[in-house]
Amino acid sequence: MDFSTLSNNLEKKGYRVTICRTKEEAAAYLDEAIHGKTVGMGGSVTLDELGLYEKLQAHNKMYWHWRQEMTPEEAKLASYQADVYLSSLNGVAETGELVNIDGNGNRVAATLAAHEHVYFVIGRNKVAPTLEKAIHRARNIAAPKNAQRLGCKTPCAIKADHCYDCKSPERICCTLNVLFEKPRAKTIYEVVLIDEELGY
């Protein structure tokens, strides 16, 4: 995929951009860039596919509620206060807007906390031509597949085909966050674009 248009638009909005050909290249880049830090990670199939927790824990203090001896709540709270936060995105528009959808809001909230550095790590399948289509992707592709993976009792989890706009107490698309520009905080925001299909 030619990421040039997206990369230019992201840089105009204040983001750093790193382009990697493969998930192995991206994992190696992040492993070298993040050293001696406290690191929080949001729930993400993409990050899991890169094996980042295992790589980074050798030389960083990690907080991830998917892989933690502490309770999920303790891990989530610690990740808010970490030096570095890693997340993926559910959609990114070629025009440069970043889209995330969440159930409890912890992952969305953590990307906005006062970290030194926030990395958004995404595969080419997350890229959509417009903001409208990026939001549609988050609601109708990412959320149903994640609901199915988590065994949620929601209409979308049965076939993981699209959003049914349900009112289920187990719905995982309660919070939608769109970053139109880099937040004004001193945090460095970096988007790592990977030319492979990763996550949902």
XYZ file of C-alpha atoms in Angstrom:
200
model
C 0.000 0.000 0.000
C 1.156 3.532 -0.738
C 0.899 5.303 2.616
C 2.190 8.640 1.255
C -1.142 10.527 1.272
C -2.078 9.285 4.721
C 1.408 9.926 6.077
C 1.432 13.506 4.750
C -1.996 14.232 6.213
C -1.038 12.773 9.605
C 2.134 14.839 9.736
C 0.165 17.995 8.894
C -2.028 17.250 11.916
C 0.981 17.015 14.214
C 1.663 13.279 14.378
C 4.973 11.549 13.902
C 4.716 8.758 11.339
C 6.789 5.618 10.940
C 6.136 3.224 8.048
C 7.096 -0.453 8.304
C 6.791 -3.175 5.687
C 6.076 -6.031 8.108
C 4.951 -6.652 11.665
C 8.432 -7.966 12.464
C 9.968 -4.693 11.298
C 7.465 -2.712 13.364
C 8.075 -4.837 16.467
C 11.847 -4.405 16.109
C 11.441 -0.632 15.693
C 9.325 -0.305 18.839
C 11.572 -2.666 20.795
C 14.531 -0.405 20.048
C 12.647 2.873 20.569
C 11.163 2.000 23.985
C 13.755 1.241 26.651
C 13.769 1.592 30.428
C 10.213 2.939 30.545
C 6.937 2.112 32.197
C 4.671 0.997 29.368
C 0.883 0.624 29.273
C -0.891 -1.307 26.558
C -4.506 -1.185 25.463
C -6.451 -4.297 24.548
C -5.370 -4.944 20.969
C -5.155 -7.959 18.699
C -2.664 -6.008 16.574
C -0.258 -5.520 19.483
C -0.674 -9.179 20.385
C 0.170 -10.234 16.816
C 3.383 -8.200 17.015
C 4.378 -9.963 20.250
C 5.161 -6.588 21.786
C 4.474 -7.455 25.411
C 6.977 -10.289 25.334
C 9.608 -8.194 23.545
C 9.268 -5.077 25.667
C 9.031 -6.706 29.093
C 12.698 -7.705 28.878
C 13.778 -4.082 29.358
C 10.666 -2.143 30.434
C 8.058 -2.314 33.211
C 4.880 -3.440 31.473
C 1.208 -2.949 32.344
C -1.300 -4.846 30.227
C -4.574 -6.223 31.545
C -4.355 -9.080 29.017
C -1.093 -10.392 30.521
C -0.832 -9.351 34.130
C -0.593 -10.927 37.569
C -2.278 -7.869 39.074
C -6.021 -7.456 38.615
C -7.235 -6.028 35.284
C -8.397 -2.904 37.120
C -4.964 -2.375 38.705
C -3.229 -2.905 35.365
C -5.544 -0.436 33.634
C -4.951 2.215 36.320
C -1.177 1.721 36.157
C -1.252 2.030 32.364
C -2.814 5.501 32.650
C 0.265 6.647 34.571
C 2.866 4.935 32.369
C 5.595 6.816 30.507
C 4.543 5.241 27.213
C 1.190 3.962 25.988
C 0.634 1.585 23.076
C -2.672 1.114 21.312
C -4.042 0.279 17.924
C -6.899 2.000 16.095
C -10.189 0.688 14.772
C -10.041 3.011 11.789
C -7.950 5.771 10.297
C -9.074 8.054 7.497
C -6.698 8.904 4.667
C -7.538 12.521 5.542
C -5.760 11.961 8.886
C -8.475 11.402 11.504
C -7.949 8.587 14.029
C -10.920 6.510 15.215
C -11.225 4.227 18.238
C -14.295 2.518 19.653
C -14.504 0.995 23.124
C -16.844 -0.551 25.663
C -15.511 0.643 29.019
C -13.555 3.550 27.569
C -10.309 2.658 29.335
C -8.283 2.271 26.119
C -9.676 5.460 24.600
C -9.100 7.389 27.826
C -5.546 6.110 28.213
C -4.528 7.411 24.783
C -5.465 10.896 26.016
C -3.627 10.673 29.355
C -0.410 12.600 30.005
C 2.174 10.106 28.748
C 5.589 10.971 27.318
C 4.786 9.082 24.126
C 1.696 7.420 22.652
C 2.051 4.984 19.765
C -0.853 3.982 17.526
C 0.143 0.774 15.725
C -2.004 -0.167 12.729
C -2.112 -2.483 9.753
C -3.189 -1.426 6.270
C -6.648 -2.955 6.761
C -7.521 -0.158 9.211
C -7.170 2.575 6.572
C -10.356 4.017 5.030
C -10.669 6.791 2.442
C -12.838 9.117 4.570
C -13.696 9.778 8.215
C -17.243 8.514 7.613
C -15.905 5.210 6.292
C -13.363 4.940 9.114
C -16.185 5.275 11.672
C -18.276 2.784 9.691
C -15.346 0.385 9.779
C -14.953 0.751 13.563
C -18.645 0.069 14.166
C -19.309 -2.613 11.558
C -16.034 -4.526 11.247
C -13.860 -4.044 14.318
C -16.537 -4.005 17.030
C -18.469 -7.117 15.861
C -15.270 -9.149 15.439
C -14.049 -8.140 18.876
C -17.451 -8.886 20.403
C -17.324 -12.371 18.873
C -13.739 -12.907 20.072
C -14.724 -11.921 23.616
C -17.850 -14.098 23.631
C -20.171 -11.136 24.214
C -23.893 -11.740 24.234
C -24.677 -9.182 21.543
C -26.431 -9.549 18.170
C -23.275 -8.560 16.301
C -21.224 -11.324 17.949
C -23.235 -14.138 16.365
C -21.973 -13.645 12.819
C -19.561 -10.727 13.384
C -21.129 -9.209 10.284
C -22.215 -5.673 11.226
C -23.491 -3.415 14.001
C -27.115 -4.009 15.008
C -27.260 -0.805 17.082
C -28.272 -2.922 20.061
C -28.800 -1.850 23.650
C -27.158 -4.930 25.143
C -25.396 -4.413 28.492
C -22.437 -6.295 26.967
C -22.045 -4.056 23.947
C -18.446 -2.985 23.360
C -19.108 0.085 21.215
C -20.243 2.512 23.919
C -17.450 5.045 23.451
C -16.339 6.457 20.114
C -13.323 8.746 19.994
C -12.179 10.695 16.931
C -8.892 12.584 16.991
C -9.156 15.319 14.381
C -5.737 16.719 15.282
C -2.927 15.771 17.640
C -4.043 16.657 21.187
C -2.442 19.818 22.528
C -0.683 17.958 25.349
C 3.129 17.770 25.312
C 2.803 14.058 24.607
C 4.481 12.824 21.420
C 1.897 11.019 19.307
C 3.254 8.602 16.732
C 1.400 6.477 14.194
C 3.188 3.299 13.125
C 1.796 2.181 9.762
C 2.398 -1.447 8.789
C 1.914 -2.728 5.260
C 0.181 -5.915 6.409
C -3.348 -6.751 7.543
C -3.334 -6.916 11.321
C -6.024 -7.115 13.973
C -9.613 -6.075 13.381
